[in-house]
Amino acid sequence: MTDAEYVNIWMRPERPARGPKPAYSRAQITEAAIRIADAEGLEVATMRRIAAEIGAGAMSLYRYVPSRDNLVELMADRLMGEIDVTGMPSGDWRADLTRYADGLRAMWLRHPWIATVQRSLPSFGPNQLLLIERLMGVLDAHVAIDENLGLMALLAGYVEGTVREEISSAKEIRRSGLSESEWMARSHSYVERLVKSGEYPIFTKIVMEARQPHLSRDDQFRYGLQRVLDCIAAALPSTA
Amino acid sequence: MTDAEYVNIWMRPERPARGPKPAYSRAQITEAAIRIADAEGLEVATMRRIAAEIGAGAMSLYRYVPSRDNLVELMADRLMGEIDVTGMPSGDWRADLTRYADGLRAMWLRHPWIATVQRSLPSFGPNQLLLIERLMGVLDAHVAIDENLGLMALLAGYVEGTVREEISSAKEIRRSGLSESEWMARSHSYVERLVKSGEYPIFTKIVMEARQPHLSRDDQFRYGLQRVLDCIAAALPSTA
DNA sequence: CATTACCGCGTACAACGTACCCAGTGGAGG
DNA sequence: CCTCCACTGGGTACGTTGTACGCGGTAATG
């Protein structure tokens, strides 16, 4: 009853009116959890481990956070705050969106575990709200709000899609201990078998291309991003 | 030692040479797991629950699958097989990619839990391989392989991005028991508070738009998809 | 000063993935 | 044919997880 009215995390007040001073804080807990998740993965960031990180007892965390899932929401929103969108409807929409895309990608690469937490739409944390306001403001003067939403979904989809691949291949490469160009060619006997079978010509082409990439990951990303921005430009009225 | 050589699931043989006939099969287990995940979510599909579904003991599953993570890989690949890409380099690339995008979206909506499993790149299951061959074949004659990869990442990124939002909002709506148009406006007191604060004009616009959507989810998807295909068309040489 | 609402946290429990072990089974080699 | 042993299904058990509950202590309110 008393808890049910807080339909989400952001409505639940952090500091109560009375009682002893809390020894910790949501921010501190969130920070510790992110630190662990960055270093060892999200599944390592258990309640006990997080508590140990800040020198607290495991159950103390529940004074600050209703559940681990909610803590992950807090963590995800904290990450949104890392994307710099200050002064963002700057007038140059292409520069703004490029900066956003770069920031989003860099943030994902800093915190790869974010790929494993499914975004729950209704969780509008303060950082996510600020991001929405600034980012959607970039095209707000040029297109209708629903088209704006679609275009931003396209942009974020591109970034997240490419970064997801970067993350998973990086994870695999770290696991195997080989360099990226060597990995596909030598280490993975399964891939080798597929290539040698001759049944997958296009897959083989991909493998060969990965063997001698003539574009760095960054360049690949930037190149694709230009394509996406071109696409957005085409959807804009001619005034821009 | 004996297990370490099977670097991934697909190399591990399903049927051994000797011994009694197995009572179940990988396909049967995978199917049961998918059935449970569809109905009650991936986290409900525990080893014990899956075993119960097919009338087996919990530990029997480990005769067929090395770990639950590997079983999830099997499930994910089975899902790839649901996307119909038969006869796919048909000559009309726009039709092919539309069919693929529709199929991918429909599959995700049938199995929303797929959003929670991070794709691990090196897991090239048979269905995924077939999908790659057919899909990448569509543009293979027109663009270089690395550009092809980028364009397909763009397309898949768009589909997955929009579908992720559909899934999470559908989940929230089912949880609240309200209609979609009512949900944002009435039920969510947090959203109401944000709107009334007046500090988030663009967020408010989004909420108002969602209150009276003039485009269905399907139409929104199709509209955005046309934008993406236009973008792909722009990246193609003029011969197409 | 008494009350009350909070604090940190130890204990406990259910559910999870899965290591280990067992008796039984059926194809291969004699 | 029999013997062997690689395999089968599955019961038991262990370590780890999220977290419900309740304790004794503390600080703001009346």
Coordinates of C-alpha atoms (C1' of nucleotides) in Angstrom, one line a residue:
Chain A
M1 CA 0.0 0.0 0.0
T2 CA 2.6 2.5 1.1
D3 CA 4.9 1.4 -1.6
A4 CA 2.4 0.7 -4.4
E5 CA 1.8 4.4 -5.0
Y6 CA 5.3 4.9 -6.2
V7 CA 4.6 3.6 -9.6
N8 CA 8.3 4.1 -10.6
I9 CA 11.6 4.8 -9.0
W10 CA 11.7 8.5 -9.8
M11 CA 8.6 9.3 -7.7
R12 CA 10.0 7.6 -4.6
P13 CA 11.7 10.2 -2.5
E14 CA 15.3 9.5 -1.7
R15 CA 15.5 11.3 1.6
P16 CA 12.8 10.8 4.3
A17 CA 11.8 13.6 6.7
R18 CA 12.7 12.0 9.9
G19 CA 15.1 9.4 11.4
P20 CA 18.8 9.1 11.5
K21 CA 21.0 10.4 8.7
P22 CA 21.5 7.8 5.9
A23 CA 25.1 6.6 5.7
Y24 CA 25.0 6.2 1.9
S25 CA 23.0 7.5 -1.1
R26 CA 21.4 6.4 -4.2
A27 CA 24.0 8.1 -6.3
Q28 CA 26.8 6.4 -4.4
I29 CA 25.2 3.0 -4.8
T30 CA 24.6 3.6 -8.5
E31 CA 28.1 4.7 -9.0
A32 CA 29.5 1.7 -7.3
A33 CA 27.3 -0.6 -9.3
I34 CA 28.4 1.0 -12.5
R35 CA 32.0 0.7 -11.5
I36 CA 31.6 -3.0 -11.0
A37 CA 29.6 -3.5 -14.1
D38 CA 32.2 -1.7 -16.2
A39 CA 35.0 -3.8 -14.8
E40 CA 33.5 -7.2 -14.6
G41 CA 30.1 -7.2 -16.2
L42 CA 26.5 -6.5 -15.1
E43 CA 25.9 -9.9 -13.7
V44 CA 28.8 -9.6 -11.3
A45 CA 27.2 -6.5 -9.8
T46 CA 25.1 -8.4 -7.3
M47 CA 23.5 -6.7 -4.3
R48 CA 26.1 -8.3 -2.0
R49 CA 29.0 -7.2 -4.2
I50 CA 27.8 -3.7 -4.6
A51 CA 27.2 -3.4 -0.9
A52 CA 30.8 -4.7 -0.2
E53 CA 32.1 -2.1 -2.7
I54 CA 30.8 0.7 -0.6
G55 CA 31.4 -1.1 2.7
A56 CA 27.8 -1.7 3.6
G57 CA 25.8 -4.7 4.5
A58 CA 23.9 -6.4 1.6
M59 CA 20.4 -5.6 2.9
S60 CA 21.3 -1.9 3.5
L61 CA 20.9 -1.2 -0.2
Y62 CA 17.2 -1.9 0.0
R63 CA 16.8 1.2 2.2
Y64 CA 17.7 3.2 -1.0
V65 CA 16.4 1.0 -3.8
P66 CA 13.3 -1.1 -3.9
S67 CA 14.8 -3.9 -6.1
R68 CA 17.8 -4.7 -8.2
D69 CA 15.9 -4.1 -11.3
N70 CA 15.2 -0.6 -10.2
L71 CA 18.8 -0.1 -9.4
V72 CA 19.6 -1.1 -13.0
E73 CA 17.2 1.6 -14.1
L74 CA 19.0 4.1 -12.0
M75 CA 22.3 2.9 -13.5
A76 CA 20.9 3.2 -17.1
D77 CA 19.7 6.8 -16.5
R78 CA 23.0 7.8 -15.0
L79 CA 24.6 6.6 -18.2
M80 CA 22.3 8.9 -20.2
G81 CA 23.7 11.8 -18.3
E82 CA 27.2 11.0 -19.8
I83 CA 26.0 12.0 -23.2
D84 CA 26.8 15.7 -23.6
V85 CA 23.9 17.6 -25.2
T86 CA 24.6 21.0 -23.7
G87 CA 23.4 23.9 -25.8
M88 CA 22.1 21.5 -28.2
P89 CA 19.6 23.1 -30.5
S90 CA 22.6 25.0 -31.8
G91 CA 21.2 25.8 -35.2
D92 CA 23.4 23.3 -37.1
W93 CA 21.4 20.1 -36.8
R94 CA 24.0 18.0 -38.6
A95 CA 26.6 18.9 -36.1
D96 CA 24.3 18.4 -33.2
L97 CA 23.2 14.9 -34.3
T98 CA 26.8 14.0 -35.0
R99 CA 27.9 15.0 -31.6
Y100 CA 25.0 13.1 -30.1
A101 CA 25.8 9.9 -32.1
D102 CA 29.4 10.1 -31.2
G103 CA 28.5 10.6 -27.5
L104 CA 26.0 7.8 -27.5
R105 CA 28.5 5.4 -29.1
A106 CA 31.3 6.4 -26.8
M107 CA 29.0 5.9 -23.8
W108 CA 28.0 2.4 -25.0
L109 CA 31.6 1.4 -25.5
R110 CA 32.5 2.7 -22.0
H111 CA 29.6 0.7 -20.5
P112 CA 29.1 -2.4 -22.7
W113 CA 26.7 -4.0 -20.3
I114 CA 24.1 -1.5 -21.2
A115 CA 23.4 -3.7 -24.2
T116 CA 22.0 -6.4 -22.0
V117 CA 19.4 -4.2 -20.2
Q118 CA 16.3 -3.8 -22.3
R119 CA 15.1 -0.2 -22.2
S120 CA 11.8 0.0 -20.5
L121 CA 10.0 2.9 -22.2
P122 CA 8.1 4.2 -19.2
S123 CA 11.2 4.8 -17.2
F124 CA 11.8 8.4 -17.9
G125 CA 14.7 9.3 -15.6
P126 CA 15.9 12.9 -15.3
N127 CA 18.9 12.4 -17.5
Q128 CA 16.8 10.7 -20.2
L129 CA 14.3 13.5 -20.0
L130 CA 16.9 16.1 -20.5
L131 CA 18.4 14.1 -23.4
I132 CA 14.9 13.9 -25.0
E133 CA 14.3 17.6 -24.7
R134 CA 17.7 18.6 -26.1
L135 CA 17.9 16.0 -28.8
M136 CA 14.4 16.3 -30.1
G137 CA 14.7 20.0 -30.0
V138 CA 17.3 19.8 -32.8
L139 CA 14.7 18.9 -35.4
D140 CA 11.6 20.2 -33.6
A141 CA 11.5 23.4 -35.8
H142 CA 11.7 21.5 -39.0
V143 CA 9.5 18.4 -38.8
A144 CA 6.4 17.2 -37.0
I145 CA 6.9 15.5 -33.7
D146 CA 6.0 12.0 -34.8
E147 CA 8.4 12.2 -37.7
N148 CA 11.0 13.6 -35.4
L149 CA 10.5 10.6 -33.2
G150 CA 10.9 8.3 -36.2
L151 CA 14.1 9.9 -37.3
M152 CA 15.6 9.8 -33.9
A153 CA 14.7 6.2 -33.6
L154 CA 16.5 5.6 -36.9
L155 CA 19.6 7.4 -35.7
A156 CA 19.7 5.7 -32.3
G157 CA 18.9 2.4 -34.0
Y158 CA 21.9 2.8 -36.2
V159 CA 24.2 3.7 -33.4
E160 CA 23.0 0.9 -31.1
G161 CA 23.0 -1.7 -33.8
T162 CA 26.6 -1.0 -34.9
V163 CA 27.8 -0.7 -31.3
R164 CA 26.1 -4.0 -30.3
E165 CA 28.3 -5.7 -32.9
E166 CA 31.4 -3.9 -31.8
I167 CA 30.7 -5.0 -28.2
S168 CA 30.0 -8.6 -28.9
S169 CA 33.0 -9.1 -31.2
A170 CA 35.2 -7.2 -28.8
K171 CA 34.0 -9.5 -26.0
E172 CA 34.8 -12.6 -28.1
I173 CA 38.2 -11.3 -29.1
R174 CA 39.1 -10.5 -25.5
R175 CA 38.0 -14.1 -24.6
S176 CA 40.2 -15.6 -27.2
G177 CA 43.2 -13.4 -26.6
L178 CA 43.9 -12.9 -30.3
S179 CA 44.0 -9.7 -32.5
E180 CA 40.9 -8.8 -34.3
S181 CA 42.2 -9.6 -37.8
E182 CA 43.5 -12.9 -36.7
W183 CA 40.5 -14.0 -34.8
M184 CA 38.1 -14.8 -37.6
A185 CA 40.8 -16.2 -39.9
R186 CA 42.7 -18.6 -37.6
S187 CA 41.3 -19.1 -34.2
H188 CA 37.7 -20.0 -34.9
S189 CA 37.7 -23.5 -36.3
Y190 CA 34.0 -23.3 -36.8
V191 CA 34.3 -20.3 -39.1
E192 CA 37.1 -22.0 -40.8
R193 CA 35.0 -25.1 -41.4
L194 CA 32.2 -23.0 -42.8
V195 CA 34.5 -21.1 -45.1
K196 CA 36.1 -24.3 -46.4
S197 CA 32.7 -26.0 -47.0
G198 CA 32.2 -23.6 -49.9
E199 CA 28.4 -23.4 -49.1
Y200 CA 28.5 -19.9 -47.8
P201 CA 30.1 -17.6 -50.4
I202 CA 28.9 -14.4 -49.0
F203 CA 29.7 -15.3 -45.5
T204 CA 33.2 -16.1 -46.7
K205 CA 33.4 -12.7 -48.3
I206 CA 32.6 -11.1 -45.0
V207 CA 35.3 -13.2 -43.3
M208 CA 37.9 -12.3 -45.9
E209 CA 37.0 -8.6 -45.6
A210 CA 37.4 -8.8 -41.9
R211 CA 40.8 -10.3 -42.5
Q212 CA 42.0 -7.1 -44.2
P213 CA 39.8 -4.3 -43.1
H214 CA 40.6 -1.1 -45.0
L215 CA 38.5 1.0 -42.7
S216 CA 38.8 1.3 -39.0
R217 CA 35.8 0.8 -36.7
D218 CA 35.7 4.5 -36.1
D219 CA 35.8 5.3 -39.8
Q220 CA 33.2 2.6 -40.5
F221 CA 30.9 4.2 -37.9
R222 CA 31.4 7.7 -39.2
Y223 CA 30.8 6.6 -42.8
G224 CA 27.5 4.9 -41.9
L225 CA 26.5 7.9 -39.8
Q226 CA 26.9 10.2 -42.8
R227 CA 24.5 7.9 -44.7
V228 CA 22.0 8.1 -41.9
L229 CA 22.3 11.9 -41.7
D230 CA 21.8 12.1 -45.5
C231 CA 18.7 10.1 -45.0
I232 CA 17.5 12.5 -42.3
A233 CA 18.3 15.4 -44.6
A234 CA 16.2 13.9 -47.3
A235 CA 13.2 13.7 -44.9
L236 CA 13.5 17.4 -44.0
P237 CA 11.8 20.2 -45.9
S238 CA 14.0 22.1 -48.3
T239 CA 14.2 25.1 -45.9
A240 CA 17.1 23.4 -44.0
Chain B
M1 CA 39.5 -31.4 -22.5
T2 CA 36.9 -33.5 -24.2
D3 CA 34.4 -30.6 -24.1
A4 CA 36.8 -27.7 -24.6
E5 CA 37.3 -28.5 -28.3
Y6 CA 33.7 -27.7 -29.0
V7 CA 34.3 -24.0 -29.1
N8 CA 30.6 -23.4 -29.8
I9 CA 27.3 -25.2 -29.8
W10 CA 27.1 -25.8 -33.5
M11 CA 30.2 -28.0 -33.5
R12 CA 29.1 -30.3 -30.8
P13 CA 27.4 -33.3 -32.3
E14 CA 23.8 -33.9 -31.2
R15 CA 23.7 -37.7 -31.6
P16 CA 26.5 -39.9 -30.3
A17 CA 27.6 -43.1 -32.0
R18 CA 26.8 -45.6 -29.3
G19 CA 24.5 -46.0 -26.4
P20 CA 20.8 -46.1 -25.9
K21 CA 18.5 -43.9 -28.1
P22 CA 18.0 -40.5 -26.6
A23 CA 14.4 -39.9 -25.5
Y24 CA 14.4 -36.2 -26.5
S25 CA 16.2 -33.9 -28.9
R26 CA 17.7 -30.5 -29.1
A27 CA 15.0 -29.3 -31.3
Q28 CA 12.3 -30.6 -28.9
I29 CA 14.0 -28.9 -26.0
T30 CA 14.5 -25.6 -27.9
E31 CA 10.9 -25.7 -29.0
A32 CA 9.6 -26.2 -25.5
A33 CA 11.8 -23.4 -24.2
I34 CA 10.6 -21.0 -26.9
R35 CA 7.0 -21.9 -26.0
I36 CA 7.5 -21.0 -22.4
A37 CA 9.4 -17.9 -23.2
D38 CA 6.7 -16.7 -25.5
A39 CA 4.0 -17.3 -23.0
E40 CA 5.7 -16.2 -19.8
G41 CA 9.0 -14.6 -20.6
L42 CA 12.5 -15.8 -20.9
E43 CA 13.3 -15.8 -17.2
V44 CA 10.5 -18.2 -16.6
A45 CA 12.1 -20.7 -19.0
T46 CA 14.3 -22.2 -16.3
M47 CA 16.0 -25.6 -16.8
R48 CA 13.5 -27.2 -14.4
R49 CA 10.5 -25.7 -16.1
I50 CA 11.6 -26.6 -19.6
A51 CA 12.3 -30.2 -18.5
A52 CA 8.9 -30.3 -16.9
E53 CA 7.3 -29.1 -20.1
I54 CA 8.6 -32.1 -22.1
G55 CA 8.2 -34.5 -19.2
A56 CA 11.9 -34.9 -18.4
G57 CA 14.0 -34.5 -15.3
A58 CA 15.8 -31.3 -14.9
M59 CA 19.3 -32.7 -15.3
S60 CA 18.4 -34.6 -18.4
L61 CA 18.6 -31.4 -20.5
Y62 CA 22.3 -31.3 -19.9
R63 CA 22.7 -34.4 -22.0
Y64 CA 21.7 -32.3 -25.0
V65 CA 22.9 -28.8 -24.1
P66 CA 26.0 -27.8 -22.3
S67 CA 24.5 -24.8 -20.5
R68 CA 21.4 -22.6 -20.3
D69 CA 23.3 -19.9 -22.2
N70 CA 23.9 -22.2 -25.0
L71 CA 20.3 -23.2 -25.0
V72 CA 19.4 -19.6 -25.4
E73 CA 21.7 -19.4 -28.4
L74 CA 19.8 -22.4 -29.9
M75 CA 16.5 -20.6 -29.3
A76 CA 17.8 -17.4 -30.9
D77 CA 18.9 -19.3 -34.0
R78 CA 15.6 -21.1 -34.2
L79 CA 13.9 -17.7 -34.3
M80 CA 16.1 -16.6 -37.2
G81 CA 14.6 -19.5 -39.1
E82 CA 11.2 -18.0 -38.9
I83 CA 12.2 -15.1 -41.1
D84 CA 11.2 -16.1 -44.6
V85 CA 14.0 -15.3 -47.1
T86 CA 13.3 -18.0 -49.7
G87 CA 14.3 -17.1 -53.2
M88 CA 15.6 -13.9 -51.9
P89 CA 17.9 -12.3 -54.3
S90 CA 14.8 -11.9 -56.5
G91 CA 16.1 -9.0 -58.5
D92 CA 13.9 -6.4 -56.8
W93 CA 16.0 -5.4 -53.9
R94 CA 13.4 -3.1 -52.4
A95 CA 10.8 -5.8 -52.3
D96 CA 13.3 -8.2 -50.8
L97 CA 14.4 -5.9 -48.0
T98 CA 10.8 -4.9 -47.3
R99 CA 9.9 -8.6 -46.9
Y100 CA 12.9 -9.1 -44.7
A101 CA 12.1 -6.1 -42.5
D102 CA 8.5 -7.1 -42.1
G103 CA 9.5 -10.7 -41.3
L104 CA 12.1 -9.5 -38.7
R105 CA 9.6 -7.2 -37.0
A106 CA 6.9 -9.9 -37.0
M107 CA 9.3 -12.4 -35.5
W108 CA 10.4 -10.0 -32.7
L109 CA 6.8 -9.2 -31.9
R110 CA 6.0 -12.9 -31.7
H111 CA 9.0 -13.5 -29.4
P112 CA 9.6 -10.3 -27.5
W113 CA 12.1 -11.9 -25.1
I114 CA 14.6 -11.9 -27.9
A115 CA 15.2 -8.2 -27.0
T116 CA 16.7 -9.3 -23.7
V117 CA 19.3 -11.7 -25.2
Q118 CA 22.3 -9.8 -26.5
R119 CA 23.4 -11.2 -29.8
S120 CA 26.8 -12.8 -29.6
L121 CA 28.4 -12.3 -33.0
P122 CA 30.4 -15.5 -33.2
S123 CA 27.4 -17.6 -32.8
F124 CA 26.7 -18.3 -36.4
G125 CA 23.9 -20.8 -36.2
P126 CA 22.6 -22.5 -39.4
N127 CA 19.5 -20.4 -39.6
Q128 CA 21.5 -17.2 -39.1
L129 CA 24.0 -18.3 -41.7
L130 CA 21.2 -18.9 -44.2
L131 CA 19.7 -15.5 -43.4
I132 CA 23.1 -13.8 -44.0
E133 CA 23.6 -15.6 -47.3
R134 CA 20.2 -14.7 -48.6
L135 CA 19.9 -11.2 -47.2
M136 CA 23.4 -10.0 -48.1
G137 CA 22.9 -11.5 -51.5
V138 CA 20.3 -8.9 -52.2
L139 CA 22.7 -6.1 -52.5
D140 CA 25.8 -8.1 -53.2
A141 CA 25.8 -7.3 -56.9
H142 CA 25.5 -3.6 -56.3
V143 CA 27.8 -2.6 -53.5
A144 CA 31.1 -3.7 -51.8
I145 CA 30.8 -6.2 -49.0
D146 CA 31.7 -3.8 -46.2
E147 CA 29.2 -1.2 -47.4
N148 CA 26.6 -4.0 -47.7
L149 CA 27.3 -4.9 -44.1
G150 CA 26.8 -1.3 -43.1
L151 CA 23.5 -0.9 -44.9
M152 CA 22.1 -4.2 -43.5
A153 CA 23.2 -3.0 -40.0
L154 CA 21.3 0.2 -40.6
L155 CA 18.2 -1.7 -41.7
A156 CA 18.3 -4.2 -38.9
G157 CA 19.1 -1.4 -36.4
Y158 CA 16.0 0.5 -37.5
V159 CA 13.8 -2.5 -37.2
E160 CA 15.1 -3.6 -33.8
G161 CA 15.1 -0.1 -32.5
T162 CA 11.5 0.6 -33.3
V163 CA 10.4 -2.9 -32.2
R164 CA 12.2 -2.6 -28.9
E165 CA 10.0 0.4 -28.2
E166 CA 6.9 -1.4 -29.3
I167 CA 7.8 -4.3 -27.0
S168 CA 8.5 -2.3 -23.9
S169 CA 5.5 0.0 -24.2
A170 CA 3.3 -3.0 -24.9
K171 CA 4.6 -4.7 -21.8
E172 CA 3.9 -1.6 -19.7
I173 CA 0.4 -1.3 -21.2
R174 CA -0.4 -4.9 -20.5
R175 CA 0.8 -4.4 -17.0
S176 CA -1.4 -1.4 -16.4
G177 CA -4.4 -2.9 -18.1
L178 CA -5.2 0.3 -19.9
S179 CA -5.6 1.1 -23.6
E180 CA -2.5 2.6 -25.3
S181 CA -3.9 6.1 -25.8
E182 CA -5.2 6.3 -22.3
W183 CA -2.0 5.0 -20.7
M184 CA 0.3 8.0 -21.1
A185 CA -2.4 10.5 -20.5
R186 CA -4.2 9.2 -17.4
S187 CA -2.6 6.3 -15.7
H188 CA 0.9 7.4 -15.3
S189 CA 0.9 10.0 -12.6
Y190 CA 4.6 10.5 -13.1
V191 CA 4.2 11.5 -16.7
E192 CA 1.3 13.7 -15.7
R193 CA 3.5 15.4 -13.2
L194 CA 6.2 16.0 -15.7
V195 CA 3.8 17.4 -18.2
K196 CA 2.2 19.7 -15.7
S197 CA 5.5 21.0 -14.5
G198 CA 5.9 22.8 -17.8
E199 CA 9.6 22.1 -17.8
Y200 CA 9.5 19.6 -20.6
P201 CA 7.7 21.1 -23.6
I202 CA 9.0 18.6 -26.2
F203 CA 8.3 15.6 -24.0
T204 CA 4.8 17.1 -23.5
K205 CA 4.4 17.3 -27.3
I206 CA 5.3 13.6 -27.5
V207 CA 2.7 12.7 -24.9
M208 CA 0.0 14.7 -26.6
E209 CA 0.9 13.1 -29.9
A210 CA 0.6 9.7 -28.4
R211 CA -2.8 10.7 -27.0
Q212 CA -4.1 11.1 -30.5
P213 CA -2.0 9.0 -32.8
H214 CA -2.9 9.6 -36.5
L215 CA -0.8 6.7 -37.6
S216 CA -1.0 3.1 -36.5
R217 CA 2.1 1.3 -35.3
D218 CA 2.2 -0.7 -38.5
D219 CA 1.9 2.5 -40.6
Q220 CA 4.6 4.2 -38.5
F221 CA 6.9 1.3 -39.1
R222 CA 6.2 1.2 -42.8
Y223 CA 6.7 4.9 -43.2
G224 CA 10.1 4.9 -41.4
L225 CA 11.1 1.8 -43.4
Q226 CA 10.5 3.7 -46.6
R227 CA 12.9 6.4 -45.3
V228 CA 15.5 3.7 -44.6
L229 CA 15.1 2.2 -48.0
D230 CA 15.4 5.6 -49.6
C231 CA 18.6 6.0 -47.7
I232 CA 19.9 2.7 -49.0
A233 CA 18.8 3.6 -52.5
A234 CA 20.9 6.8 -52.2
A235 CA 23.9 4.7 -51.3
L236 CA 23.6 2.5 -54.4
P237 CA 25.2 3.3 -57.7
S238 CA 22.8 4.7 -60.3
T239 CA 22.6 1.4 -62.2
A240 CA 19.8 0.2 -59.8
Chain C
dC1 C1' 11.0 13.4 27.4
dA2 C1' 8.1 10.1 24.9
dT3 C1' 7.0 8.9 20.5
dT4 C1' 7.7 7.7 16.0
dA5 C1' 9.9 6.9 11.8
dC6 C1' 13.7 5.8 10.1
dC7 C1' 18.7 3.6 10.1
dG8 C1' 22.2 -0.5 9.1
dC9 C1' 22.3 -5.1 8.8
dG10 C1' 22.2 -10.3 10.3
dT11 C1' 19.5 -14.2 9.4
dA12 C1' 16.7 -17.0 6.5
dC13 C1' 14.4 -18.8 2.5
dA14 C1' 13.1 -20.0 -2.1
dA15 C1' 14.7 -20.6 -6.6
dC16 C1' 18.3 -20.7 -9.7
dG17 C1' 22.2 -23.2 -12.7
dT18 C1' 24.6 -27.2 -12.6
dA19 C1' 28.4 -30.8 -10.6
dC20 C1' 28.4 -35.3 -9.4
dC21 C1' 26.8 -39.9 -9.1
dC22 C1' 24.0 -43.7 -10.0
dA23 C1' 21.6 -47.8 -12.1
dG24 C1' 20.1 -49.1 -16.4
dT25 C1' 20.6 -49.7 -21.7
dG26 C1' 21.9 -51.1 -26.3
dG27 C1' 25.4 -51.2 -30.1
dA28 C1' 30.3 -53.1 -31.1
dG29 C1' 33.8 -56.6 -30.7
dG30 C1' 34.8 -61.2 -29.6
Chain D
dC1 C1' 25.9 -65.8 -28.2
dC2 C1' 28.1 -62.9 -24.3
dT3 C1' 30.9 -59.0 -22.6
dC4 C1' 32.0 -54.5 -22.4
dC5 C1' 31.4 -49.7 -22.0
dA6 C1' 29.8 -45.4 -23.9
dC7 C1' 25.9 -43.7 -23.3
dT8 C1' 21.0 -42.8 -21.2
dG9 C1' 17.5 -40.4 -17.8
dG10 C1' 17.4 -38.4 -13.5
dG11 C1' 18.0 -37.9 -8.1
dT12 C1' 20.6 -35.4 -4.8
dA13 C1' 23.3 -31.7 -3.4
dC14 C1' 26.0 -27.3 -3.5
dG15 C1' 27.0 -22.6 -4.2
dT16 C1' 24.9 -18.2 -5.4
dT17 C1' 21.3 -15.3 -6.2
dG18 C1' 17.4 -11.7 -4.9
dT19 C1' 15.1 -10.3 -1.0
dA20 C1' 11.4 -10.8 3.2
dC21 C1' 11.6 -10.2 8.0
dG22 C1' 12.9 -8.5 12.2
dC23 C1' 16.3 -6.7 15.4
dG24 C1' 18.4 -2.9 18.3
dG25 C1' 19.8 1.7 17.8
dT26 C1' 19.1 6.9 16.4
dA27 C1' 17.3 11.4 15.5
dA28 C1' 13.5 14.6 14.5
dT29 C1' 8.8 15.7 16.2
dG30 C1' 5.1 16.3 19.6

